[in-house]
Coordinates of C-alpha atoms in Angstrom, one line a residue:
M1 CA 12.7 -4.3 24.7
S2 CA 9.7 -6.5 23.9
G3 CA 9.8 -8.6 20.7
L4 CA 13.4 -8.0 19.8
S5 CA 15.8 -10.6 18.5
G6 CA 19.0 -8.5 18.3
S7 CA 19.0 -7.9 14.5
S8 CA 16.8 -6.7 11.7
G9 CA 16.4 -10.3 10.5
A10 CA 17.9 -9.5 7.1
T11 CA 20.9 -11.7 7.6
A12 CA 20.3 -14.4 5.0
A13 CA 22.5 -14.4 1.9
P14 CA 20.6 -13.0 -1.1
L15 CA 19.2 -15.6 -3.5
E16 CA 20.8 -15.7 -6.9
R17 CA 19.2 -13.1 -9.2
F18 CA 17.1 -14.2 -12.2
G19 CA 18.4 -13.8 -15.7
P20 CA 16.8 -12.8 -19.0
E21 CA 15.5 -16.3 -19.4
L22 CA 12.8 -15.7 -16.8
G23 CA 9.5 -15.1 -18.6
R24 CA 6.2 -13.5 -17.6
V25 CA 4.1 -16.7 -17.6
L26 CA 5.7 -19.7 -15.8
F27 CA 2.8 -22.1 -16.1
A28 CA -0.6 -22.3 -17.9
S29 CA -2.9 -25.2 -18.1
G30 CA -6.6 -26.0 -18.6
A31 CA -9.1 -24.4 -21.0
R32 CA -10.2 -20.9 -20.7
G33 CA -13.8 -20.6 -19.7
S34 CA -13.7 -22.6 -16.6
R35 CA -13.0 -21.2 -13.1
A36 CA -9.5 -19.9 -13.1
L37 CA -6.8 -19.9 -10.4
I38 CA -4.3 -17.1 -11.1
V39 CA -1.1 -17.0 -9.0
T40 CA 1.4 -14.1 -9.1
A41 CA 4.7 -13.6 -7.4
G42 CA 7.6 -11.1 -7.8
M43 CA 5.4 -8.1 -7.6
H44 CA 8.4 -6.6 -5.9
G45 CA 11.8 -7.4 -7.3
N46 CA 13.4 -8.1 -4.0
E47 CA 11.0 -10.9 -3.3
P48 CA 12.2 -13.9 -5.4
S49 CA 11.0 -16.8 -3.2
G50 CA 7.4 -16.9 -4.6
V51 CA 8.8 -17.0 -8.2
R52 CA 11.1 -19.9 -7.2
A53 CA 8.2 -21.7 -5.6
M54 CA 6.1 -21.3 -8.8
L55 CA 8.9 -22.7 -10.9
E56 CA 9.3 -25.7 -8.5
V57 CA 5.6 -26.5 -8.4
A58 CA 5.2 -26.0 -12.2
S59 CA 8.0 -28.5 -12.7
Q60 CA 6.4 -31.0 -10.4
L61 CA 3.0 -30.6 -12.1
R62 CA 4.6 -31.4 -15.4
S63 CA 6.8 -34.3 -14.2
R64 CA 3.9 -35.9 -12.4
G65 CA 1.5 -35.4 -15.3
L66 CA -1.0 -33.6 -13.2
E67 CA -3.7 -31.6 -15.1
T68 CA -5.7 -28.9 -13.4
R69 CA -9.5 -29.3 -13.5
G70 CA -9.9 -25.6 -14.5
R71 CA -7.7 -22.9 -15.9
C72 CA -4.5 -22.3 -13.9
L73 CA -1.9 -19.6 -14.5
F74 CA 1.3 -18.7 -12.7
A75 CA 2.6 -15.2 -13.7
V76 CA 5.5 -13.0 -12.7
G77 CA 5.0 -9.4 -11.6
N78 CA 8.0 -7.1 -11.9
L79 CA 10.4 -8.9 -14.2
A80 CA 12.8 -6.0 -14.6
A81 CA 13.1 -5.4 -10.9
L82 CA 13.6 -9.1 -10.2
R83 CA 16.5 -9.2 -12.6
A84 CA 18.0 -6.1 -10.9
G85 CA 17.3 -7.4 -7.4
V86 CA 15.5 -4.3 -6.2
R87 CA 11.9 -3.7 -5.0
F88 CA 11.1 -1.5 -7.9
L89 CA 12.9 0.6 -10.5
G90 CA 10.7 3.8 -10.5
T91 CA 7.3 3.1 -9.0
D92 CA 6.0 0.4 -6.7
L93 CA 4.2 -1.9 -9.2
N94 CA 1.9 -3.2 -6.5
R95 CA 0.4 0.3 -5.9
C96 CA -0.5 0.8 -9.6
F97 CA -3.7 -1.2 -9.9
D98 CA -6.1 1.7 -9.7
A99 CA -8.6 2.9 -12.4
S100 CA -6.7 6.0 -13.5
T101 CA -3.3 4.3 -13.8
L102 CA -4.7 1.3 -15.7
A103 CA -6.7 3.6 -18.0
A104 CA -3.5 5.5 -18.8
I105 CA -1.6 2.3 -19.5
E106 CA -4.4 1.0 -21.8
S107 CA -4.3 4.3 -23.7
G108 CA -0.6 3.7 -24.4
R109 CA 1.3 5.6 -21.7
R110 CA 4.8 4.2 -21.0
D111 CA 6.5 6.9 -19.0
G112 CA 8.4 4.8 -16.5
P113 CA 9.9 1.3 -16.2
E114 CA 7.0 -0.1 -14.2
D115 CA 4.5 1.2 -16.9
Q116 CA 5.8 -1.5 -19.3
E117 CA 5.6 -4.2 -16.5
L118 CA 2.1 -3.2 -15.7
A119 CA 1.0 -3.3 -19.3
E120 CA 2.4 -6.7 -19.8
L121 CA 1.1 -8.2 -16.6
F122 CA -2.4 -6.7 -17.0
G123 CA -2.3 -8.0 -20.6
V124 CA -1.8 -11.5 -19.3
I125 CA -4.3 -11.3 -16.4
E126 CA -7.3 -9.5 -18.0
P127 CA -8.0 -12.1 -20.7
E128 CA -8.0 -14.8 -18.1
V129 CA -10.5 -12.9 -16.1
A130 CA -12.7 -12.2 -19.1
A131 CA -12.6 -15.8 -20.4
G132 CA -13.4 -17.3 -17.0
G133 CA -16.8 -15.5 -16.9
G134 CA -15.7 -13.6 -13.8
L135 CA -15.0 -16.8 -11.8
V136 CA -11.4 -16.3 -10.5
D137 CA -9.5 -17.3 -7.5
F138 CA -6.4 -15.2 -7.0
V139 CA -3.3 -15.9 -4.9
D140 CA -0.4 -13.4 -4.5
L141 CA 2.9 -14.6 -3.0
H142 CA 5.1 -12.1 -1.1
S143 CA 7.9 -12.0 1.4
A144 CA 9.1 -9.5 4.0
S145 CA 12.2 -7.6 5.0
A146 CA 11.8 -8.8 8.6
Q147 CA 12.0 -12.4 9.8
G148 CA 8.9 -14.2 10.9
P149 CA 6.4 -17.0 10.1
P150 CA 4.3 -17.3 7.0
F151 CA 0.8 -15.7 7.1
A152 CA -2.2 -15.1 4.9
L153 CA -4.0 -11.8 4.4
F154 CA -7.3 -11.2 2.6
G155 CA -10.4 -9.0 2.4
D156 CA -12.9 -10.2 5.0
T157 CA -15.4 -12.2 2.9
L158 CA -16.8 -15.6 3.7
R159 CA -15.3 -17.2 0.6
N160 CA -11.9 -15.8 1.3
R161 CA -12.2 -17.2 4.8
R162 CA -13.2 -20.6 3.6
I163 CA -10.3 -20.9 1.1
A164 CA -7.7 -19.5 3.5
A165 CA -8.9 -21.9 6.2
D166 CA -6.9 -24.6 4.4
L167 CA -3.7 -22.7 5.3
P168 CA -2.5 -23.7 8.8
C169 CA -0.9 -20.4 9.5
P170 CA -2.0 -17.0 10.9
K171 CA -4.7 -15.1 8.9
I172 CA -4.7 -11.3 8.9
L173 CA -7.9 -9.3 8.5
G174 CA -8.0 -5.6 7.8
L175 CA -4.5 -5.4 6.3
E176 CA -5.5 -5.8 2.7
E177 CA -8.1 -3.0 3.1
T178 CA -5.4 -0.5 4.3
V179 CA -3.3 -0.6 1.1
D180 CA -4.4 1.2 -2.1
G181 CA -3.6 0.1 -5.6
S182 CA -2.5 -3.5 -4.9
L183 CA -3.3 -6.3 -7.3
L184 CA -4.9 -8.2 -4.4
S185 CA -7.3 -5.3 -3.9
W186 CA -8.0 -5.0 -7.6
F187 CA -9.3 -8.6 -7.6
G188 CA -11.1 -8.1 -4.3
D189 CA -12.9 -5.0 -5.5
R190 CA -14.4 -7.1 -8.2
G191 CA -15.7 -9.8 -6.0
H192 CA -13.1 -12.4 -6.8
T193 CA -11.5 -14.6 -4.2
S194 CA -8.2 -13.0 -3.4
I195 CA -5.6 -14.1 -0.9
G196 CA -2.1 -12.8 -0.3
V197 CA 0.6 -14.9 1.5
E198 CA 3.7 -13.5 3.1
G199 CA 6.0 -16.5 3.2
G200 CA 8.8 -15.2 5.5
Q201 CA 12.0 -13.2 5.1
H202 CA 13.0 -12.4 1.5
D203 CA 16.2 -14.4 1.2
E204 CA 15.6 -17.4 3.5
A205 CA 15.4 -20.8 1.9
C206 CA 12.5 -21.7 4.2
T207 CA 10.4 -19.0 2.6
V208 CA 10.5 -20.8 -0.7
A209 CA 9.4 -24.0 1.1
H210 CA 6.5 -22.1 2.7
H211 CA 5.4 -20.8 -0.7
V212 CA 5.6 -24.2 -2.2
A213 CA 3.4 -25.6 0.5
V214 CA 0.9 -22.7 0.0
L215 CA 0.7 -23.5 -3.7
W216 CA -0.1 -27.2 -3.3
L217 CA -2.7 -26.4 -0.6
M218 CA -4.3 -23.7 -2.7
L219 CA -4.4 -25.9 -5.8
V220 CA -6.5 -28.3 -3.8
A221 CA -8.6 -25.8 -1.8
T222 CA -9.7 -24.1 -5.1
G223 CA -10.6 -27.4 -6.7
Q224 CA -7.9 -27.4 -9.3
L225 CA -6.5 -30.7 -8.0
L226 CA -7.9 -33.4 -5.9
A227 CA -6.2 -34.1 -2.5
A228 CA -5.4 -37.6 -3.8
D229 CA -3.4 -36.1 -6.6
V230 CA -0.9 -34.6 -4.2
P231 CA 0.7 -37.5 -2.2
D232 CA 2.6 -35.2 0.1
L233 CA -0.2 -32.7 0.8
E234 CA 0.0 -33.4 4.6
R235 CA 3.6 -32.5 4.5
S236 CA 2.7 -29.1 3.1
R237 CA 0.3 -28.6 6.0
E238 CA 3.0 -29.6 8.5
V239 CA 5.5 -27.2 7.0
L240 CA 3.2 -24.2 7.5
A241 CA 1.9 -25.4 10.9
Q242 CA 5.4 -25.9 12.3
A243 CA 6.6 -22.5 11.1
S244 CA 3.7 -20.7 12.9
A245 CA 3.3 -22.9 16.0
G246 CA 2.1 -21.0 19.1
L247 CA 0.8 -18.0 17.2
P248 CA -2.8 -16.7 17.0
Q249 CA -4.8 -18.0 14.0
F250 CA -6.5 -14.6 13.4
V251 CA -5.2 -11.1 13.9
G252 CA -7.1 -7.9 13.0
V253 CA -5.1 -4.9 11.9
R254 CA -5.9 -1.7 13.7
E255 CA -3.2 0.6 12.5
R256 CA -0.9 1.2 9.6
H257 CA 2.1 3.6 9.9
H258 CA 2.6 5.3 6.6
V259 CA 6.1 6.4 5.7
E260 CA 6.3 9.8 4.1
P261 CA 9.1 10.4 1.5
D262 CA 10.9 13.0 3.7
S263 CA 10.2 11.5 7.1
S264 CA 13.6 9.7 7.5
F265 CA 11.8 6.7 8.9
K266 CA 14.0 4.1 10.5
M267 CA 12.6 1.0 12.2
R268 CA 14.2 0.1 15.5
P269 CA 16.3 -3.0 15.0
G270 CA 15.2 -6.6 15.7
Y271 CA 11.4 -6.8 15.3
K272 CA 10.0 -9.9 13.7
N273 CA 6.5 -10.4 12.3
F274 CA 4.0 -11.1 15.2
A275 CA 6.4 -9.9 17.9
P276 CA 4.4 -8.7 20.9
I277 CA 4.5 -5.0 21.5
R278 CA 3.5 -2.8 24.5
R279 CA 1.5 0.3 24.5
G280 CA 3.9 3.2 24.3
E281 CA 6.8 1.1 23.1
V282 CA 9.2 3.0 20.7
L283 CA 9.0 1.1 17.4
A284 CA 10.8 3.5 15.0
D285 CA 12.4 7.0 14.6
E286 CA 11.5 9.8 12.2
A287 CA 12.7 13.3 11.7
A288 CA 9.6 14.4 13.8
G289 CA 10.6 12.2 16.7
E290 CA 10.0 8.7 18.1
V291 CA 7.2 6.5 16.7
R292 CA 5.4 4.7 19.6
A293 CA 2.8 2.0 19.7
G294 CA -0.7 3.3 20.5
F295 CA -1.9 0.0 22.0
K296 CA -0.7 -3.4 23.2
G297 CA -0.7 -6.0 20.3
R298 CA 1.5 -7.5 17.7
I299 CA 3.6 -6.0 14.9
L300 CA 3.4 -6.9 11.3
L301 CA 5.7 -6.2 8.3
P302 CA 8.2 -3.9 10.0
L303 CA 10.2 -2.1 7.3
Y304 CA 13.8 -3.0 7.0
Q305 CA 14.6 -2.0 3.5
G306 CA 15.3 1.2 1.6
Q307 CA 12.1 1.3 -0.4
G308 CA 8.5 1.1 0.8
E309 CA 5.8 3.3 2.2
D310 CA 4.5 0.9 4.9
G311 CA 6.5 1.4 8.1
F312 CA 4.7 -1.3 10.0
F313 CA 1.2 -2.5 10.9
L314 CA -0.2 -3.2 14.3
G315 CA -2.9 -5.6 15.2
T316 CA -4.6 -7.6 17.9
E317 CA -5.8 -11.2 18.2
I318 CA -9.3 -12.0 17.0
N319 CA -11.3 -14.6 18.9
E320 CA -12.4 -17.4 16.6
G321 CA -15.7 -17.6 18.3
W322 CA -16.3 -14.0 17.2
L323 CA -15.6 -15.0 13.6
K324 CA -18.0 -17.9 13.8
L325 CA -20.7 -15.6 15.0
S326 CA -19.8 -13.2 12.2
A327 CA -20.3 -16.0 9.6
R328 CA -23.6 -17.0 11.0
L329 CA -25.0 -13.5 11.1
R330 CA -23.9 -12.7 7.6
S331 CA -25.4 -15.9 6.2
R332 CA -28.7 -14.9 7.8
G333 CA -28.7 -11.4 6.4
A334 CA -28.5 -9.8 9.9
E335 CA -26.5 -6.8 8.6
R336 CA -29.7 -4.7 8.8
W337 CA -29.2 -4.6 12.5
L338 CA -26.2 -2.3 11.9
L339 CA -28.5 0.4 10.5
R340 CA -30.4 0.5 13.8
L341 CA -27.3 1.6 15.7
P342 CA -27.3 5.3 16.7
G343 CA -25.1 7.3 14.3
V344 CA -24.8 4.5 11.6
R345 CA -26.4 4.9 8.2
R346 CA -25.8 3.6 4.7
D347 CA -23.9 5.9 2.3
P348 CA -26.5 6.9 -0.3
D349 CA -23.9 7.0 -3.0
R350 CA -22.1 3.8 -2.3
E351 CA -23.9 0.5 -1.7
D352 CA -21.1 -1.2 0.3
H353 CA -20.2 1.8 2.4
L354 CA -21.6 2.9 5.8
L355 CA -21.3 6.3 7.5
V356 CA -20.6 6.3 11.2
D357 CA -21.2 9.6 12.9
R358 CA -18.5 9.9 15.6
R359 CA -20.5 12.4 17.5
V360 CA -23.4 9.9 18.0
A361 CA -22.1 6.4 17.5
R362 CA -21.1 4.4 20.5
L363 CA -17.6 3.2 21.2
R364 CA -18.2 -0.4 19.9
A365 CA -19.9 0.6 16.7
L366 CA -16.7 0.0 14.6
D367 CA -16.3 -3.5 16.2
L368 CA -19.8 -4.3 15.2
C369 CA -19.1 -3.1 11.7
H370 CA -16.1 -5.4 11.6
L371 CA -18.4 -8.3 12.4
F372 CA -20.0 -7.8 9.0
G373 CA -16.8 -7.3 7.1
Y374 CA -16.6 -3.5 7.1
R375 CA -12.9 -3.1 7.7
R376 CA -11.7 -0.3 5.4
V377 CA -12.0 3.0 7.3
S378 CA -11.5 6.5 5.9
E379 CA -12.3 10.0 7.2
A380 CA -15.3 11.9 5.9
G381 CA -15.6 15.0 8.0
A382 CA -17.5 14.2 11.2
Y383 CA -18.1 10.7 9.9
L384 CA -16.0 7.6 9.4
R385 CA -16.7 5.9 6.1
V386 CA -16.4 2.1 6.5
M387 CA -16.4 -0.2 3.5
R388 CA -16.4 -4.0 2.9
R389 CA -15.4 -6.3 0.2
R390 CA -18.5 -7.8 -1.5
E391 CA -18.8 -11.6 -1.2
G392 CA -16.8 -13.6 -3.8
L393 CA -18.4 -14.9 -7.0
E394 CA -19.5 -18.5 -6.9
A395 CA -19.3 -21.0 -9.6

């Protein structure tokens, strides 16, 4: 079977759990009011590597006497779940960043264990955003239940692309737009730079090393440190480049398999991130039958853990020449050409949404929408509604 390695990849010994001494804020420097870099990890309690990386980098920043040029904050997501060593206790914290949930939390609701986590985390983040005048770069560190190389994911804006370009690992477009209620999307919806990084399998030591490398590179890419301040910066590049050698630099997600609570979803064993898959290949089993790939491509984030609603994602390689063309067209305001396509019009109620009439639009209309960053797709009767992230705020 294509892309199989003989096991689920979850063979590493679990990292030691965190104790009560672990706090919400691991590092804070610089004065509020300047452009801020906010980094979070441990949004899921079974993903300890990002937290360990933040602790290591924070320690090195202090021991080297390095001061960030703006505001910098390292914060932990789901403390209670991290201490328990589970993804979440009641509700996935990284699906709670939507308007209604946050409004309920602000009004004092504390019905479940994640409500307290959300209230505390939001209470740390929101003042930083407000004090920075809206100028925020956000990085969210994650890991996966399957083995595989590190990769970055982000909403398709030009600033996100520029910042992520300093990470020599695969970049995924279209995945962030498929998940509702994530903290990454919360920042992206507001025009902030927002980049997520999957460092590798949850409990592998190399995943911590990948996240450490990401942190140093992002501290420089966002202007918080000068390259000269980090003597081993090239080593950080090598760590990520070696881990992802031979893989495509850009992949566009075309499908997300949602796991329903009663579906009895079970991933077929042995898939790694970026494993090639064939059209029609059986990827998983559910109560309703086999789950097959609808096209030839690569698999991302196959689910090998008890909790989670994302079974897997499927994507295809994006030509870098296509991305360069996309950047040139956007910088020249050529988006108006989209509205000349048959069956494509602007949504009168939402500025950054287009409506694509499937009865009229040509087959390649969605590909052309992707060219301008319209990657979130939802059903609207006879129409497809496509949305993009607005370009990041500049200092």
